[in-house]
Amino acid sequence: MTKAPPPRRPDLHVATEGEFKGWRTWIRDSFESHVGPFWHRIEADGSVRSAFRVEKKHLNGSGNVHGGCYMAFADYSLFAIATHVLDSRAVTTNFACEFLDAAREGELIECTGEVSRAGGSLIFLRGKMMSGERLLLTFSGTIKRMKRKAPPQPNA
């Protein structure tokens, strides 16, 4: 069963050229824009795939992808994987990962995963990060849906 794509969001950018033509990214998160770019797309079967191409800026002093970059991409992927069940702003409340292998400049890194459970306010997810057939990282996390707060009143 395929699921309908998420509603159009003004912060969702779709690439019109290059390696990731047709893939999506969020542009409101300046940190992800700085360390990425990270991309995601909804596959024909409704699953979500995230990806990025390793650049020099993603490397640590040993020439491997920095662990913090892995974690930032996995966190981005949590939200991409939750696309079908996430209809408002949310935050990561828990994140765990296992580093399994290193990646180098030029490699295409991809994440896939699944929603384990989506409740009223919490969404539980798990995923894996690959380079080709090589498993690089496994991860799990919890996302909390945020209630919209009224803007603060001046002089309140």
PDB file of C-alpha atoms in Angstrom:
ATOM      1  CA  MET A   1       0.000   0.000   0.000  1.00  0.00           C
ATOM      2  CA  THR A   2       1.439   3.368  -0.948  1.00  0.00           C
ATOM      3  CA  LYS A   3       0.754   6.407   1.135  1.00  0.00           C
ATOM      4  CA  ALA A   4      -0.061   9.848  -0.163  1.00  0.00           C
ATOM      5  CA  PRO A   5       2.802  12.330  -0.154  1.00  0.00           C
ATOM      6  CA  PRO A   6       2.841  14.799   2.731  1.00  0.00           C
ATOM      7  CA  PRO A   7       1.087  18.133   2.294  1.00  0.00           C
ATOM      8  CA  ARG A   8       3.090  20.854   0.547  1.00  0.00           C
ATOM      9  CA  ARG A   9       5.264  22.742   2.983  1.00  0.00           C
ATOM     10  CA  PRO A  10       6.891  26.113   2.293  1.00  0.00           C
ATOM     11  CA  ASP A  11      10.159  24.941   3.913  1.00  0.00           C
ATOM     12  CA  LEU A  12      10.424  21.877   1.643  1.00  0.00           C
ATOM     13  CA  HIS A  13      12.760  22.346  -1.316  1.00  0.00           C
ATOM     14  CA  VAL A  14      12.830  19.947  -4.276  1.00  0.00           C
ATOM     15  CA  ALA A  15      16.059  19.767  -6.304  1.00  0.00           C
ATOM     16  CA  THR A  16      15.550  20.571  -9.986  1.00  0.00           C
ATOM     17  CA  GLU A  17      18.986  19.496 -11.211  1.00  0.00           C
ATOM     18  CA  GLY A  18      22.097  17.510 -10.321  1.00  0.00           C
ATOM     19  CA  GLU A  19      22.554  14.146  -8.658  1.00  0.00           C
ATOM     20  CA  PHE A  20      19.572  14.642  -6.353  1.00  0.00           C
ATOM     21  CA  LYS A  21      17.107  15.987  -8.922  1.00  0.00           C
ATOM     22  CA  GLY A  22      13.596  15.295  -7.617  1.00  0.00           C
ATOM     23  CA  TRP A  23      14.806  14.682  -4.044  1.00  0.00           C
ATOM     24  CA  ARG A  24      13.611  16.901  -1.170  1.00  0.00           C
ATOM     25  CA  THR A  25      15.301  18.767   1.652  1.00  0.00           C
ATOM     26  CA  TRP A  26      14.117  21.127   4.367  1.00  0.00           C
ATOM     27  CA  ILE A  27      15.538  24.625   4.160  1.00  0.00           C
ATOM     28  CA  ARG A  28      14.453  26.071   7.522  1.00  0.00           C
ATOM     29  CA  ASP A  29      17.134  24.231   9.496  1.00  0.00           C
ATOM     30  CA  SER A  30      20.315  26.254   9.083  1.00  0.00           C
ATOM     31  CA  PHE A  31      22.473  23.620  10.838  1.00  0.00           C
ATOM     32  CA  GLU A  32      21.405  20.835   8.468  1.00  0.00           C
ATOM     33  CA  SER A  33      21.829  23.145   5.494  1.00  0.00           C
ATOM     34  CA  HIS A  34      25.354  23.948   6.690  1.00  0.00           C
ATOM     35  CA  VAL A  35      26.520  20.382   7.390  1.00  0.00           C
ATOM     36  CA  GLY A  36      24.575  18.752   4.522  1.00  0.00           C
ATOM     37  CA  PRO A  37      23.100  19.015   2.130  1.00  0.00           C
ATOM     38  CA  PHE A  38      20.960  16.034   3.138  1.00  0.00           C
ATOM     39  CA  TRP A  39      18.178  14.805   0.853  1.00  0.00           C
ATOM     40  CA  HIS A  40      15.185  12.440   1.009  1.00  0.00           C
ATOM     41  CA  ARG A  41      12.570  11.015  -1.323  1.00  0.00           C
ATOM     42  CA  ILE A  42       9.491   8.864  -1.064  1.00  0.00           C
ATOM     43  CA  GLU A  43       9.950   5.612  -2.960  1.00  0.00           C
ATOM     44  CA  ALA A  44       7.240   3.967  -5.097  1.00  0.00           C
ATOM     45  CA  ASP A  45       6.351   1.614  -2.220  1.00  0.00           C
ATOM     46  CA  GLY A  46       5.852   4.566   0.182  1.00  0.00           C
ATOM     47  CA  SER A  47       9.098   4.045   2.079  1.00  0.00           C
ATOM     48  CA  VAL A  48      11.494   6.945   2.559  1.00  0.00           C
ATOM     49  CA  ARG A  49      15.152   7.013   1.531  1.00  0.00           C
ATOM     50  CA  SER A  50      17.593   9.729   2.644  1.00  0.00           C
ATOM     51  CA  ALA A  51      20.989  10.350   1.067  1.00  0.00           C
ATOM     52  CA  PHE A  52      24.018  12.601   0.808  1.00  0.00           C
ATOM     53  CA  ARG A  53      27.294  12.527  -1.088  1.00  0.00           C
ATOM     54  CA  VAL A  54      30.358  12.694   1.186  1.00  0.00           C
ATOM     55  CA  GLU A  55      32.398  15.863   0.682  1.00  0.00           C
ATOM     56  CA  LYS A  56      35.669  16.944   2.279  1.00  0.00           C
ATOM     57  CA  LYS A  57      33.759  19.035   4.842  1.00  0.00           C
ATOM     58  CA  HIS A  58      32.164  15.838   6.221  1.00  0.00           C
ATOM     59  CA  LEU A  59      35.516  14.232   7.127  1.00  0.00           C
ATOM     60  CA  ASN A  60      37.390  13.964  10.405  1.00  0.00           C
ATOM     61  CA  GLY A  61      41.167  14.221  10.802  1.00  0.00           C
ATOM     62  CA  SER A  62      41.604  10.588   9.723  1.00  0.00           C
ATOM     63  CA  GLY A  63      39.841  11.134   6.400  1.00  0.00           C
ATOM     64  CA  ASN A  64      36.674   9.262   7.404  1.00  0.00           C
ATOM     65  CA  VAL A  65      33.180  10.699   7.755  1.00  0.00           C
ATOM     66  CA  HIS A  66      32.995  12.383  11.158  1.00  0.00           C
ATOM     67  CA  GLY A  67      30.785  10.586  13.687  1.00  0.00           C
ATOM     68  CA  GLY A  68      28.912  13.828  14.312  1.00  0.00           C
ATOM     69  CA  CYS A  69      28.050  13.992  10.619  1.00  0.00           C
ATOM     70  CA  TYR A  70      26.701  10.425  10.765  1.00  0.00           C
ATOM     71  CA  MET A  71      24.574  11.393  13.749  1.00  0.00           C
ATOM     72  CA  ALA A  72      23.300  14.629  12.189  1.00  0.00           C
ATOM     73  CA  PHE A  73      22.327  12.741   9.016  1.00  0.00           C
ATOM     74  CA  ALA A  74      20.648   9.968  11.014  1.00  0.00           C
ATOM     75  CA  ASP A  75      18.658  12.598  12.961  1.00  0.00           C
ATOM     76  CA  TYR A  76      17.623  14.246   9.681  1.00  0.00           C
ATOM     77  CA  SER A  77      16.592  10.783   8.466  1.00  0.00           C
ATOM     78  CA  LEU A  78      14.396  10.207  11.545  1.00  0.00           C
ATOM     79  CA  PHE A  79      12.226  13.120  10.457  1.00  0.00           C
ATOM     80  CA  ALA A  80      12.225  12.039   6.812  1.00  0.00           C
ATOM     81  CA  ILE A  81      11.203   8.493   7.792  1.00  0.00           C
ATOM     82  CA  ALA A  82       8.384   9.977   9.922  1.00  0.00           C
ATOM     83  CA  THR A  83       7.041  11.994   6.953  1.00  0.00           C
ATOM     84  CA  HIS A  84       3.778  10.045   6.699  1.00  0.00           C
ATOM     85  CA  VAL A  85       2.897  10.353  10.393  1.00  0.00           C
ATOM     86  CA  LEU A  86       4.348  13.763  11.225  1.00  0.00           C
ATOM     87  CA  ASP A  87       2.034  16.671  10.492  1.00  0.00           C
ATOM     88  CA  SER A  88       3.480  19.371  12.728  1.00  0.00           C
ATOM     89  CA  ARG A  89       6.729  20.523  14.268  1.00  0.00           C
ATOM     90  CA  ALA A  90       8.568  18.011  16.415  1.00  0.00           C
ATOM     91  CA  VAL A  91      11.820  17.488  18.294  1.00  0.00           C
ATOM     92  CA  THR A  92      14.091  14.521  18.867  1.00  0.00           C
ATOM     93  CA  THR A  93      13.802  13.367  22.482  1.00  0.00           C
ATOM     94  CA  ASN A  94      15.958  10.251  22.286  1.00  0.00           C
ATOM     95  CA  PHE A  95      18.634   9.054  19.888  1.00  0.00           C
ATOM     96  CA  ALA A  96      20.897   5.987  19.998  1.00  0.00           C
ATOM     97  CA  CYS A  97      23.317   4.631  17.418  1.00  0.00           C
ATOM     98  CA  GLU A  98      25.952   2.025  16.763  1.00  0.00           C
ATOM     99  CA  PHE A  99      28.947   2.955  14.593  1.00  0.00           C
ATOM    100  CA  LEU A 100      29.833  -0.049  12.424  1.00  0.00           C
ATOM    101  CA  ASP A 101      32.085   1.110   9.560  1.00  0.00           C
ATOM    102  CA  ALA A 102      33.769   4.199   8.142  1.00  0.00           C
ATOM    103  CA  ALA A 103      32.957   6.024   4.916  1.00  0.00           C
ATOM    104  CA  ARG A 104      35.246   8.193   2.806  1.00  0.00           C
ATOM    105  CA  GLU A 105      35.032  11.196   0.513  1.00  0.00           C
ATOM    106  CA  GLY A 106      32.960  10.606  -2.620  1.00  0.00           C
ATOM    107  CA  GLU A 107      30.777   7.820  -1.236  1.00  0.00           C
ATOM    108  CA  LEU A 108      26.982   7.968  -1.450  1.00  0.00           C
ATOM    109  CA  ILE A 109      25.505   7.419   2.006  1.00  0.00           C
ATOM    110  CA  GLU A 110      21.859   6.371   2.310  1.00  0.00           C
ATOM    111  CA  CYS A 111      19.445   5.804   5.186  1.00  0.00           C
ATOM    112  CA  THR A 112      16.265   3.782   5.275  1.00  0.00           C
ATOM    113  CA  GLY A 113      14.099   2.883   8.219  1.00  0.00           C
ATOM    114  CA  GLU A 114      10.672   2.480   9.667  1.00  0.00           C
ATOM    115  CA  VAL A 115       8.264   3.910  12.182  1.00  0.00           C
ATOM    116  CA  SER A 116       8.036   1.312  14.956  1.00  0.00           C
ATOM    117  CA  ARG A 117       5.116   3.019  16.636  1.00  0.00           C
ATOM    118  CA  ALA A 118       3.332   6.355  16.324  1.00  0.00           C
ATOM    119  CA  GLY A 119       1.285   7.407  19.336  1.00  0.00           C
ATOM    120  CA  GLY A 120      -0.443  10.624  20.227  1.00  0.00           C
ATOM    121  CA  SER A 121       2.675  12.627  20.992  1.00  0.00           C
ATOM    122  CA  LEU A 122       5.608  10.232  20.498  1.00  0.00           C
ATOM    123  CA  ILE A 123       6.914   8.538  17.356  1.00  0.00           C
ATOM    124  CA  PHE A 124       9.423   5.693  17.709  1.00  0.00           C
ATOM    125  CA  LEU A 125      11.716   4.940  14.766  1.00  0.00           C
ATOM    126  CA  ARG A 126      14.703   2.856  13.735  1.00  0.00           C
ATOM    127  CA  GLY A 127      16.944   2.876  10.716  1.00  0.00           C
ATOM    128  CA  LYS A 128      20.189   1.930   9.074  1.00  0.00           C
ATOM    129  CA  MET A 129      22.841   3.857   7.193  1.00  0.00           C
ATOM    130  CA  MET A 130      24.573   2.226   4.226  1.00  0.00           C
ATOM    131  CA  SER A 131      27.184   2.902   1.586  1.00  0.00           C
ATOM    132  CA  GLY A 132      26.308   0.485  -1.186  1.00  0.00           C
ATOM    133  CA  GLU A 133      25.986  -2.893   0.536  1.00  0.00           C
ATOM    134  CA  ARG A 134      28.158  -1.820   3.504  1.00  0.00           C
ATOM    135  CA  LEU A 135      26.320  -1.182   6.780  1.00  0.00           C
ATOM    136  CA  LEU A 136      27.795   1.932   8.411  1.00  0.00           C
ATOM    137  CA  LEU A 137      25.480   2.753  11.297  1.00  0.00           C
ATOM    138  CA  THR A 138      22.268   1.553  12.914  1.00  0.00           C
ATOM    139  CA  PHE A 139      20.131   3.987  14.874  1.00  0.00           C
ATOM    140  CA  SER A 140      16.891   4.451  16.731  1.00  0.00           C
ATOM    141  CA  GLY A 141      15.144   7.495  18.046  1.00  0.00           C
ATOM    142  CA  THR A 142      12.032   9.039  19.456  1.00  0.00           C
ATOM    143  CA  ILE A 143      10.395  12.171  18.084  1.00  0.00           C
ATOM    144  CA  LYS A 144       7.937  14.228  20.141  1.00  0.00           C
ATOM    145  CA  ARG A 145       5.211  16.144  18.365  1.00  0.00           C
ATOM    146  CA  MET A 146       5.118  19.752  19.528  1.00  0.00           C
ATOM    147  CA  LYS A 147       1.897  21.531  20.331  1.00  0.00           C
ATOM    148  CA  ARG A 148       1.600  24.931  18.759  1.00  0.00           C
ATOM    149  CA  LYS A 149       2.111  27.595  21.395  1.00  0.00           C
ATOM    150  CA  ALA A 150       0.478  30.965  21.222  1.00  0.00           C
ATOM    151  CA  PRO A 151       3.010  33.701  20.464  1.00  0.00           C
ATOM    152  CA  PRO A 152       4.126  35.576  23.594  1.00  0.00           C
ATOM    153  CA  GLN A 153       2.147  38.679  24.351  1.00  0.00           C
ATOM    154  CA  PRO A 154       4.138  41.925  24.415  1.00  0.00           C
ATOM    155  CA  ASN A 155       4.753  43.184  27.971  1.00  0.00           C
ATOM    156  CA  ALA A 156       3.226  40.025  29.425  1.00  0.00           C
TER     157      ALA A 156
END
